[in-house]
Amino acid sequence: MLGLMQEWPLLCHKIIDHAASQHAGREIVSRSVEGPIVRMTYADLRTRALKVAQRLEREGYKLGDRIATMAWNTGRHLEAWYGTMGIGAVYHTLNPRLFPEQIVWIMNHAEDKCLFVDLTFVPLVEKIASKVPSLKQVIVLTDKAHMPETSLANAVAYEEWLAEADGDFAWREFEERTAAGMCYTSGTTGEPKGVLYSHRSNVLHAMIACAPNAMGISARDVVMPVVPMFHANAWGLAQSAPMSGSKLVMPGPRMDGEAIYELLDTEKVSFTAAVPTVWLMLLQYLEETGKKLPYLKKVVIGGSACPRVMTEKFQQNYDVEVIHAWGMTEMSPLGSLGTMKPEYAGLEGSARLDIQEKQGFAPFGVEMKVTNDENEDLPWDGKTFGRLKVRGPAVASSYYGGAGAEQFDEQGWFDTGDVAHIDRYGYMQITDRAKDVIKSGGEWISTIDLENLALAHPDVAEAAVIGVRHSKWDERPLLVVVRKPGKNPSREELLAFMQGKVAKWWLPDDVAFVDEIPHTATGKIQKTTLREQFKDHRLPME
Ligand code: ADP
């Protein structure tokens, strides 16, 4: 027997309809690419997104067409997403930090037909557009007055293009499994892989994200997604903020500590989210200027492991709660968040920080397990680590075009490529990416644990641990360190600092000092490059 409840397809434009009806006057504040701070409301956003939809349809775009965006976080970018989804076309976010050849590869693989681009990236697009035969049109997210001279054929200024629509338009109808958005993983090894979100998965993911066990945002929050919309679906904030009616603050092109601080302060941001490298910049800015964060309540940190010292500083020096989160482009992207269950809620000081080093527990909608290489489940004892596998309604079922099929099994489990353990209360801790873990004499050493430890030394600005060849043990850890300006810790001092805090055989065999550690386009340490750089490094004991 079927229930007698209404069919109400989970479509993304329902989010913006809801925001415009229930939270009509709530602001979306953007630092525009042209410079000034601009303001609009959810009601405006809906009106303008309808115009985008109407205009796209008039150009001939239709259900399933891929519409690319290469843009910072702004209100315009958001309305381009919602307008695209409103006709059943697919927003495809491009990460401008990738190499141009990678962007060309990705655009061709996705067969993008149209591109919304920020002024910042017009020169980049001029270089690559001719290499993407499917691309018919480039819409520059600016007005006529700021429209640059460009060699791009069929380039138009967004505001002029939009002005040709009157907004008298209804969202198109289609089923909830229709593709809504697309995002490629960076592909540090091999080709990038496309993840194709559906309307249903985006809506469910937004509901998961809003809940108190997860991000816990509401209409009383002022949410600033610092994580770019071109990185892993903006961690769902482009949907969960309008769904909960939060005021949105979009940081635009300026990502430096001062600019981020300015918006946190003037717009009274209560909730923000980004990768650790961004917060490193902000904390440095705060330390240099002596400024405080009176309005900020919560910061979600993920994308790579959040160093313990970072959590400690936010909480102790600025009274901001840190939520350590883990996720992947393939998971829309939230996989786990470190909010407190009653079993841990009473912990304070370093005992609390111990728990916050973990990446948290899976919210409803994410199933999680760790297995050994024989695909047998491992115990949830907080120490036995293995392959982390997940499944759920907002987890990819395959990659676009069928690459990486070996990562998905018949029971729907997706092998994340991460190595982790889970404790008795369900809190998961990533110890490594499978390809980064150090295998020393048949045992595994967690590079993330060692990095965290090194970062706790006051003179260390950044740390990375990689495995280097060893005649007896196969691989041994090498600690690569960027020193803080004006500080000069020695190899011996750093090793002595780490001693006693991890198993003896985990201690790095050597320390190398560098001026800079390479990062990927999504702010992760580029270990492949580091391994290449140090492939001939001879350990002192060798
Ligand atoms: P990309 O692969 O394009 O850089 P993703 O954000 O999809 O982008 O990367 C997902 C990976 O990032 C995860 O598989 C994991 O290795 C790593 N990651 C994400 N969050 C964390 C975290 N909190 N701690 C450790 N690693 C993390």
Coordinates of C-alpha atoms and ligand atoms in Angstrom, one line a residue:
M1 CA 0.0 0.0 0.0
L2 CA 1.3 3.4 -0.9
G3 CA 1.0 6.4 1.4
L4 CA -1.4 9.1 0.5
M5 CA 0.9 12.1 0.6
Q6 CA 1.7 14.6 -2.2
E7 CA 4.3 14.2 -4.8
W8 CA 6.5 17.3 -4.3
P9 CA 9.6 16.8 -6.3
L10 CA 12.8 18.1 -4.6
L11 CA 13.8 20.8 -7.0
C12 CA 16.4 23.4 -6.3
H13 CA 14.3 26.3 -7.5
K14 CA 11.9 25.5 -4.7
I15 CA 14.7 26.6 -2.3
I16 CA 14.8 30.1 -3.9
D17 CA 11.0 30.3 -4.0
H18 CA 10.9 29.5 -0.3
A19 CA 13.6 32.1 0.5
A20 CA 11.8 34.7 -1.5
S21 CA 8.5 34.1 0.2
Q22 CA 9.6 33.4 3.8
H23 CA 12.7 35.5 4.0
A24 CA 12.1 38.0 1.2
G25 CA 13.9 41.0 2.7
R26 CA 17.0 39.1 4.0
E27 CA 20.1 40.5 2.4
I28 CA 22.7 39.0 0.2
V29 CA 25.8 41.3 0.5
S30 CA 28.6 40.8 -2.0
R31 CA 32.0 42.3 -2.5
S32 CA 31.6 42.9 -6.2
V33 CA 34.4 42.2 -8.7
E34 CA 34.2 45.8 -9.7
G35 CA 35.0 46.8 -6.1
P36 CA 32.1 48.2 -4.2
I37 CA 29.9 46.3 -1.7
V38 CA 26.5 45.6 -3.3
R39 CA 23.3 44.5 -1.6
M40 CA 20.3 42.6 -2.8
T41 CA 17.6 40.5 -1.1
Y42 CA 16.3 36.9 -1.6
A43 CA 13.3 38.4 -3.4
D44 CA 15.7 40.2 -5.8
L45 CA 17.7 37.0 -6.2
R46 CA 14.6 35.1 -7.3
T47 CA 13.5 37.8 -9.7
R48 CA 16.9 38.0 -11.3
A49 CA 17.3 34.2 -11.4
L50 CA 14.0 34.0 -13.3
K51 CA 15.4 36.5 -15.8
V52 CA 18.5 34.4 -16.2
A53 CA 16.3 31.3 -16.8
Q54 CA 14.1 33.2 -19.3
R55 CA 17.1 34.6 -21.1
L56 CA 19.0 31.3 -21.3
E57 CA 15.9 29.6 -22.7
R58 CA 15.6 32.4 -25.3
E59 CA 19.2 31.6 -26.4
G60 CA 18.1 28.1 -27.0
Y61 CA 19.6 26.4 -23.9
K62 CA 17.6 23.5 -22.6
L63 CA 17.3 20.6 -20.2
G64 CA 20.6 18.9 -19.6
D65 CA 22.8 21.6 -21.3
R66 CA 26.0 22.3 -19.3
I67 CA 26.4 26.0 -18.5
A68 CA 29.8 26.7 -17.0
T69 CA 30.7 29.4 -14.5
M70 CA 34.1 30.7 -13.6
A71 CA 33.5 33.2 -10.9
W72 CA 34.0 34.3 -7.3
N73 CA 31.3 34.1 -4.7
T74 CA 28.9 36.9 -5.5
G75 CA 25.1 37.4 -5.7
R76 CA 25.5 37.4 -9.5
H77 CA 27.1 34.0 -9.5
L78 CA 24.4 32.7 -7.3
E79 CA 21.6 33.9 -9.5
A80 CA 23.4 32.4 -12.5
W81 CA 23.3 29.0 -10.7
Y82 CA 19.6 29.2 -9.8
G83 CA 18.6 30.5 -13.3
T84 CA 20.5 27.7 -14.9
M85 CA 18.9 25.1 -12.7
G86 CA 15.4 26.6 -13.3
I87 CA 15.3 25.5 -16.9
G88 CA 16.8 22.1 -16.0
A89 CA 20.2 23.0 -17.4
V90 CA 23.3 22.2 -15.4
Y91 CA 25.6 24.7 -13.7
H92 CA 29.2 23.6 -14.1
T93 CA 31.7 25.3 -11.8
L94 CA 35.2 25.8 -13.1
N95 CA 38.1 26.3 -10.8
P96 CA 40.2 29.1 -12.2
R97 CA 43.2 28.0 -10.1
L98 CA 43.7 25.0 -12.3
F99 CA 46.2 25.0 -15.2
P100 CA 44.6 26.3 -18.4
E101 CA 45.1 22.9 -20.1
Q102 CA 43.2 21.2 -17.3
I103 CA 40.3 23.7 -17.6
V104 CA 40.2 23.1 -21.4
W105 CA 40.2 19.3 -20.7
I106 CA 37.3 19.6 -18.2
M107 CA 35.2 21.9 -20.4
N108 CA 35.6 19.6 -23.3
H109 CA 34.8 16.6 -21.2
A110 CA 31.6 18.3 -19.9
E111 CA 30.9 19.9 -23.4
D112 CA 30.0 23.2 -21.9
K113 CA 27.9 25.4 -24.2
C114 CA 27.9 28.6 -22.4
L115 CA 30.1 30.3 -19.8
F116 CA 29.4 32.9 -17.2
V117 CA 32.7 34.5 -16.3
D118 CA 34.0 37.2 -13.9
L119 CA 36.0 40.1 -15.2
T120 CA 39.0 38.7 -13.4
F121 CA 39.1 35.6 -15.6
V122 CA 38.4 37.2 -19.0
P123 CA 42.1 37.1 -20.1
L124 CA 42.2 33.5 -19.1
V125 CA 39.1 32.6 -21.1
E126 CA 40.4 34.6 -24.1
K127 CA 43.3 32.1 -24.2
I128 CA 41.3 28.9 -24.0
A129 CA 37.9 29.6 -25.6
S130 CA 39.0 28.6 -29.1
K131 CA 40.1 25.2 -27.7
V132 CA 36.5 24.4 -26.5
P133 CA 34.5 23.8 -29.7
S134 CA 31.2 23.3 -27.8
L135 CA 31.4 26.8 -26.3
K136 CA 28.9 29.1 -28.0
Q137 CA 28.7 32.1 -25.8
V138 CA 30.5 33.9 -23.0
I139 CA 28.6 36.1 -20.6
V140 CA 30.8 38.5 -18.6
L141 CA 29.4 39.0 -15.1
T142 CA 29.5 42.8 -15.2
D143 CA 27.6 45.8 -16.6
K144 CA 28.1 47.7 -19.9
A145 CA 30.3 50.4 -18.3
H146 CA 32.8 47.8 -17.0
M147 CA 32.7 45.5 -20.0
P148 CA 36.3 45.1 -21.2
E149 CA 37.6 45.1 -24.8
T150 CA 37.8 41.5 -25.6
S151 CA 38.8 39.2 -28.4
L152 CA 36.1 36.7 -27.4
A153 CA 33.5 36.3 -30.1
N154 CA 29.9 36.3 -28.8
A155 CA 30.8 37.9 -25.5
V156 CA 28.1 40.0 -23.8
A157 CA 27.9 42.0 -20.6
Y158 CA 25.6 40.2 -18.2
E159 CA 23.5 43.1 -17.0
E160 CA 22.8 44.2 -20.6
W161 CA 21.9 40.6 -21.5
L162 CA 19.7 40.2 -18.5
A163 CA 17.9 43.5 -19.1
E164 CA 16.4 42.0 -22.2
A165 CA 14.3 39.7 -20.0
D166 CA 11.2 40.9 -18.1
G167 CA 11.2 38.0 -15.6
D168 CA 7.7 36.9 -16.6
F169 CA 8.7 33.3 -16.6
A170 CA 7.8 30.1 -14.7
W171 CA 10.4 27.5 -13.6
R172 CA 10.4 24.6 -16.0
E173 CA 9.1 21.3 -14.8
F174 CA 11.1 18.1 -14.7
E175 CA 11.7 15.2 -12.3
E176 CA 13.8 15.5 -9.2
R177 CA 16.6 13.2 -10.4
T178 CA 17.4 15.7 -13.2
A179 CA 21.0 16.9 -13.2
A180 CA 21.4 20.2 -11.5
G181 CA 25.1 20.9 -11.1
M182 CA 28.5 19.6 -12.0
C183 CA 31.9 19.8 -10.3
Y184 CA 35.2 18.1 -11.2
T185 CA 37.6 16.7 -8.6
S186 CA 41.0 18.2 -8.9
G187 CA 42.7 15.0 -10.1
T188 CA 46.1 15.4 -8.5
T189 CA 46.8 12.1 -10.0
G190 CA 45.2 11.1 -13.3
E191 CA 42.5 13.0 -15.1
P192 CA 39.9 15.0 -13.2
K193 CA 36.6 13.2 -12.6
G194 CA 33.2 14.8 -13.0
V195 CA 30.6 14.6 -10.3
L196 CA 27.0 15.3 -11.4
Y197 CA 24.6 16.5 -8.7
S198 CA 20.9 16.1 -9.1
H199 CA 18.1 18.5 -7.9
R200 CA 17.1 15.8 -5.4
S201 CA 20.7 15.3 -4.0
N202 CA 21.2 19.1 -3.7
V203 CA 18.0 19.6 -1.8
L204 CA 18.5 16.7 0.5
H205 CA 22.1 17.7 1.1
A206 CA 21.0 21.2 2.0
M207 CA 18.6 19.8 4.5
I208 CA 21.3 17.6 5.9
A209 CA 23.7 20.6 6.1
C210 CA 21.2 23.0 7.9
A211 CA 20.5 20.5 10.8
P212 CA 21.9 21.3 14.2
N213 CA 24.1 18.1 14.2
A214 CA 25.7 19.4 11.1
M215 CA 26.2 23.1 10.3
G216 CA 23.2 24.2 12.2
I217 CA 22.4 27.5 10.5
S218 CA 19.1 29.4 10.7
A219 CA 17.4 32.6 9.7
R220 CA 19.2 34.3 12.6
D221 CA 22.6 33.6 11.2
V222 CA 24.7 35.7 8.9
V223 CA 26.5 33.2 6.7
M224 CA 29.7 33.9 4.8
P225 CA 30.8 31.1 2.5
V226 CA 34.5 31.8 2.0
V227 CA 34.8 28.4 0.4
P228 CA 34.5 29.2 -3.3
M229 CA 31.4 28.2 -5.2
F230 CA 33.9 26.5 -7.6
H231 CA 35.2 24.2 -4.9
A232 CA 33.0 21.1 -4.0
N233 CA 29.6 22.7 -4.5
A234 CA 30.4 25.5 -2.0
W235 CA 29.9 22.9 0.7
G236 CA 26.2 23.2 0.1
L237 CA 26.0 26.7 1.4
A238 CA 24.5 28.1 -1.8
Q239 CA 21.5 26.0 -1.1
S240 CA 21.4 25.6 2.7
A241 CA 21.7 29.4 3.4
P242 CA 18.7 30.3 1.3
M243 CA 16.8 27.3 2.6
S244 CA 17.3 28.4 6.2
G245 CA 16.8 32.1 5.3
S246 CA 20.2 33.2 6.6
K247 CA 21.6 36.5 5.5
L248 CA 24.4 35.8 3.0
V249 CA 27.7 37.6 2.8
M250 CA 29.7 36.8 -0.4
P251 CA 33.4 37.7 -0.2
G252 CA 33.9 38.1 -4.0
P253 CA 37.5 38.3 -5.3
R254 CA 39.3 39.5 -2.2
M255 CA 40.4 36.5 -0.1
D256 CA 43.1 38.2 2.0
G257 CA 43.0 38.4 5.8
E258 CA 42.1 42.1 5.9
A259 CA 39.3 41.8 3.3
I260 CA 37.8 38.7 5.0
Y261 CA 38.0 40.4 8.4
E262 CA 36.3 43.6 7.1
L263 CA 33.2 41.7 6.0
L264 CA 33.2 39.5 9.2
D265 CA 33.1 42.8 11.1
T266 CA 30.9 45.2 9.2
E267 CA 28.3 42.6 8.2
K268 CA 28.3 40.9 11.6
V269 CA 28.9 37.4 10.2
S270 CA 28.0 34.7 12.7
F271 CA 28.9 31.6 10.6
T272 CA 31.6 31.0 8.1
A273 CA 33.4 28.1 6.4
A274 CA 36.6 27.5 4.4
V275 CA 39.8 25.4 4.2
P276 CA 42.6 25.8 6.8
T277 CA 44.9 27.9 4.6
V278 CA 42.3 30.7 4.6
W279 CA 42.0 30.7 8.3
L280 CA 45.8 30.7 8.7
M281 CA 45.7 34.0 6.9
L282 CA 42.9 35.4 9.0
L283 CA 44.5 34.4 12.3
Q284 CA 47.8 35.9 11.2
Y285 CA 46.0 39.1 10.4
L286 CA 44.2 39.1 13.7
E287 CA 47.5 38.5 15.6
E288 CA 49.3 41.3 13.7
T289 CA 46.5 43.9 14.3
G290 CA 45.2 42.8 17.7
K291 CA 41.6 42.8 16.3
K292 CA 38.9 40.5 17.8
L293 CA 35.9 38.7 16.3
P294 CA 32.9 39.9 18.4
Y295 CA 30.2 38.6 16.1
L296 CA 31.5 35.3 14.7
K297 CA 30.2 32.3 16.6
K298 CA 31.0 29.3 14.4
V299 CA 33.6 28.4 11.8
V300 CA 33.5 25.2 9.8
I301 CA 36.9 24.0 8.8
G302 CA 37.6 21.2 6.3
G303 CA 39.0 20.3 2.9
S304 CA 42.2 19.2 4.7
A305 CA 42.8 18.4 8.3
C306 CA 42.2 21.3 10.7
P307 CA 45.4 21.7 12.8
R308 CA 44.8 21.4 16.5
V309 CA 46.4 24.8 17.1
M310 CA 44.0 26.5 14.8
T311 CA 41.0 25.1 16.7
E312 CA 42.6 26.1 19.9
K313 CA 43.3 29.7 18.8
F314 CA 39.8 30.3 17.4
Q315 CA 38.2 28.9 20.6
Q316 CA 40.5 30.3 23.3
N317 CA 41.6 33.6 21.8
Y318 CA 38.5 34.6 19.9
D319 CA 35.6 32.6 21.5
V320 CA 34.6 31.1 18.1
E321 CA 33.5 27.5 18.0
V322 CA 35.3 25.4 15.5
I323 CA 33.5 22.6 13.7
H324 CA 35.9 20.3 12.0
A325 CA 34.3 18.7 8.9
W326 CA 35.2 16.2 6.3
G327 CA 33.8 15.7 2.9
M328 CA 34.4 15.3 -0.8
T329 CA 33.2 16.7 -4.1
E330 CA 31.7 13.2 -4.6
M331 CA 29.5 13.7 -1.4
S332 CA 28.0 17.1 -2.3
P333 CA 30.3 17.4 -0.2
L334 CA 29.5 16.9 3.5
G335 CA 30.5 13.6 5.0
S336 CA 31.0 14.2 8.7
L337 CA 31.0 17.1 11.1
G338 CA 32.5 17.5 14.6
T339 CA 29.6 18.8 16.5
M340 CA 29.3 17.4 20.1
K341 CA 27.2 14.4 21.1
P342 CA 26.3 14.3 24.8
E343 CA 29.1 11.7 25.3
Y344 CA 31.7 14.4 24.5
A345 CA 29.8 17.7 25.2
G346 CA 31.1 18.1 28.7
L347 CA 34.8 17.9 27.7
E348 CA 37.0 20.9 28.1
G349 CA 40.5 22.0 27.3
S350 CA 42.8 19.5 25.8
A351 CA 40.4 16.6 26.1
R352 CA 37.9 18.6 23.9
L353 CA 40.7 19.4 21.4
D354 CA 41.5 15.7 21.2
I355 CA 37.9 15.1 20.0
Q356 CA 38.0 18.1 17.7
E357 CA 41.0 16.7 15.9
K358 CA 38.6 14.1 14.6
Q359 CA 36.5 14.9 11.6
G360 CA 33.3 14.2 13.4
F361 CA 30.3 11.9 12.8
A362 CA 28.1 11.3 9.8
P363 CA 24.8 13.1 9.8
F364 CA 21.6 11.3 8.8
G365 CA 21.9 10.7 5.0
V366 CA 25.5 9.5 5.2
E367 CA 26.3 5.9 6.0
M368 CA 30.0 5.2 6.8
K369 CA 32.3 2.3 7.5
V370 CA 36.0 1.4 7.5
T371 CA 37.2 -1.8 5.9
N372 CA 40.4 -3.7 5.4
D373 CA 41.7 -4.6 2.0
E374 CA 39.5 -7.7 2.0
N375 CA 36.4 -5.5 2.3
E376 CA 35.8 -6.7 5.8
D377 CA 34.3 -4.2 8.3
L378 CA 36.7 -3.0 10.9
P379 CA 35.7 -2.3 14.6
W380 CA 34.7 1.2 15.7
D381 CA 37.4 1.4 18.4
G382 CA 39.0 4.7 17.5
K383 CA 42.3 3.1 16.5
T384 CA 41.9 0.4 13.9
F385 CA 42.2 2.2 10.6
G386 CA 41.3 1.2 7.1
R387 CA 39.6 2.3 3.9
L388 CA 36.8 4.7 4.5
K389 CA 33.6 3.9 2.5
V390 CA 30.3 5.9 2.3
R391 CA 26.9 5.8 0.8
G392 CA 23.8 8.0 0.8
P393 CA 21.4 10.0 -1.3
A394 CA 23.9 12.8 -1.9
V395 CA 26.8 10.6 -2.6
A396 CA 27.9 10.0 -6.3
S397 CA 26.8 6.7 -7.8
S398 CA 29.4 7.0 -10.6
Y399 CA 31.5 9.6 -12.3
Y400 CA 30.4 11.5 -15.4
G401 CA 31.4 9.5 -18.4
G402 CA 32.1 6.4 -16.3
A403 CA 35.7 6.9 -15.1
G404 CA 36.8 5.5 -11.7
A405 CA 34.2 2.7 -11.8
E406 CA 36.4 0.6 -9.4
Q407 CA 35.6 3.0 -6.6
F408 CA 31.9 2.0 -6.5
D409 CA 30.8 -1.5 -5.3
E410 CA 27.5 -3.4 -5.9
Q411 CA 26.1 -2.5 -2.5
G412 CA 26.4 1.2 -3.3
W413 CA 29.5 1.9 -1.2
F414 CA 31.9 4.5 -2.5
D415 CA 35.6 4.0 -1.6
T416 CA 36.7 7.5 -0.7
G417 CA 40.4 6.9 -1.0
D418 CA 40.8 8.1 2.5
V419 CA 42.2 6.1 5.4
A420 CA 40.4 6.5 8.7
H421 CA 39.3 5.1 12.0
I422 CA 36.0 5.5 13.8
D423 CA 35.5 5.5 17.5
R424 CA 32.7 3.9 19.6
Y425 CA 30.5 7.0 19.4
G426 CA 30.9 7.2 15.6
Y427 CA 33.5 9.9 15.5
M428 CA 35.7 9.4 12.4
Q429 CA 39.3 10.5 12.1
I430 CA 41.1 10.7 8.8
T431 CA 44.7 9.5 9.2
D432 CA 45.6 9.9 5.5
R433 CA 44.7 9.8 1.9
A434 CA 45.5 6.2 0.9
K435 CA 48.1 7.4 -1.6
D436 CA 49.9 9.6 1.0
V437 CA 50.1 7.2 3.9
I438 CA 53.7 6.1 4.8
K439 CA 54.3 2.4 4.8
S440 CA 57.2 1.7 7.0
G441 CA 58.2 -1.9 7.5
G442 CA 54.7 -3.1 6.7
E443 CA 53.1 -0.7 9.2
W444 CA 51.3 2.5 8.4
I445 CA 52.3 6.0 9.7
S446 CA 49.7 8.8 9.6
T447 CA 51.2 11.9 7.9
I448 CA 48.3 14.0 9.2
D449 CA 49.1 13.2 12.8
L450 CA 52.7 14.1 12.3
E451 CA 51.9 17.4 10.5
N452 CA 49.5 18.4 13.3
L453 CA 52.2 17.7 15.9
A454 CA 54.8 19.8 14.0
L455 CA 52.3 22.6 13.6
A456 CA 52.0 22.8 17.3
H457 CA 55.6 24.1 17.5
P458 CA 55.4 27.9 17.8
D459 CA 58.0 28.6 15.1
V460 CA 56.4 26.4 12.5
A461 CA 54.2 28.2 9.9
E462 CA 53.4 25.1 7.8
A463 CA 54.3 21.5 7.8
A464 CA 54.0 18.5 5.5
V465 CA 55.1 14.9 6.0
I466 CA 56.0 12.6 3.1
G467 CA 57.5 9.2 2.8
V468 CA 61.0 8.9 1.3
R469 CA 62.7 5.8 0.2
H470 CA 64.5 3.7 2.9
S471 CA 66.6 0.6 2.2
K472 CA 65.4 -1.3 5.2
W473 CA 61.9 0.1 6.0
D474 CA 60.8 0.8 2.4
E475 CA 59.7 4.3 3.4
R476 CA 60.4 6.6 6.3
P477 CA 58.8 10.0 7.1
L478 CA 60.4 13.3 6.1
L479 CA 59.1 16.4 7.8
V480 CA 59.1 19.4 5.4
V481 CA 58.7 22.7 7.3
V482 CA 58.1 26.4 6.4
R483 CA 59.4 28.4 9.3
K484 CA 57.6 31.5 10.7
P485 CA 59.1 34.8 9.6
G486 CA 62.1 35.6 11.8
K487 CA 62.2 32.2 13.5
N488 CA 64.9 29.6 13.1
P489 CA 64.1 26.3 14.8
S490 CA 66.6 23.6 14.1
R491 CA 66.1 20.1 13.0
E492 CA 67.0 18.7 16.4
E493 CA 64.8 21.1 18.2
L494 CA 61.7 20.1 16.1
L495 CA 62.4 16.4 16.5
A496 CA 62.9 16.8 20.2
F497 CA 59.6 18.7 20.4
M498 CA 57.8 15.8 18.7
Q499 CA 59.4 13.1 20.8
G500 CA 57.2 11.4 23.3
K501 CA 54.0 12.6 21.6
V502 CA 53.8 9.8 19.1
A503 CA 55.1 6.2 18.9
K504 CA 58.9 6.3 18.6
W505 CA 59.0 4.6 15.2
W506 CA 56.6 7.3 13.8
L507 CA 59.1 10.1 14.4
P508 CA 60.4 11.7 11.2
D509 CA 63.9 10.6 10.2
D510 CA 64.8 14.0 8.9
V511 CA 63.5 17.6 8.6
A512 CA 63.8 19.7 5.5
F513 CA 63.3 23.5 5.6
V514 CA 61.7 25.2 2.6
D515 CA 60.4 28.7 1.7
E516 CA 57.1 27.4 0.5
I517 CA 55.0 24.2 0.4
P518 CA 53.1 23.7 -2.9
H519 CA 49.3 23.7 -2.8
T520 CA 46.6 22.3 -5.1
A521 CA 43.9 24.4 -6.7
T522 CA 41.7 23.6 -3.7
G523 CA 44.2 24.5 -1.0
K524 CA 45.5 21.1 -0.2
I525 CA 49.2 20.3 0.2
Q526 CA 50.4 19.0 -3.1
K527 CA 52.2 15.9 -1.9
T528 CA 52.9 14.5 -5.4
T529 CA 55.0 17.6 -6.1
L530 CA 56.8 17.3 -2.7
R531 CA 57.5 13.7 -3.2
E532 CA 59.0 14.5 -6.6
Q533 CA 61.1 17.3 -5.1
F534 CA 62.5 15.1 -2.4
K535 CA 62.7 11.8 -4.3
D536 CA 66.5 11.8 -4.0
H537 CA 66.6 13.0 -0.4
R538 CA 69.0 10.9 1.6
L539 CA 68.0 10.3 5.2
P540 CA 70.8 10.8 7.7
M541 CA 70.7 7.2 8.9
E542 CA 71.0 5.8 5.4
Ligands
ADP1 P1 39.7 17.9 -4.5 O1 40.0 16.5 -4.5 O2 39.2 18.5 -5.7 O3 40.8 18.8 -3.8 P2 37.7 17.5 -2.4 O4 37.3 18.6 -1.5 O5 36.7 16.7 -3.0 O6 38.5 18.2 -3.5 O7 38.8 16.6 -1.7 C1 38.3 15.6 -0.8 C2 39.4 15.1 0.0 O8 39.9 16.1 0.9 C3 39.0 14.0 1.0 O9 38.9 12.8 0.3 C4 40.1 14.0 2.0 O10 41.2 13.4 1.6 C5 40.4 15.5 2.1 N1 39.7 16.1 3.2 C6 38.6 16.8 3.2 N2 38.3 17.3 4.5 C7 39.3 16.8 5.3 C8 39.6 16.9 6.7 N3 38.8 17.6 7.5 N4 40.7 16.3 7.1 C9 41.5 15.6 6.3 N5 41.3 15.5 5.0 C10 40.2 16.1 4.5

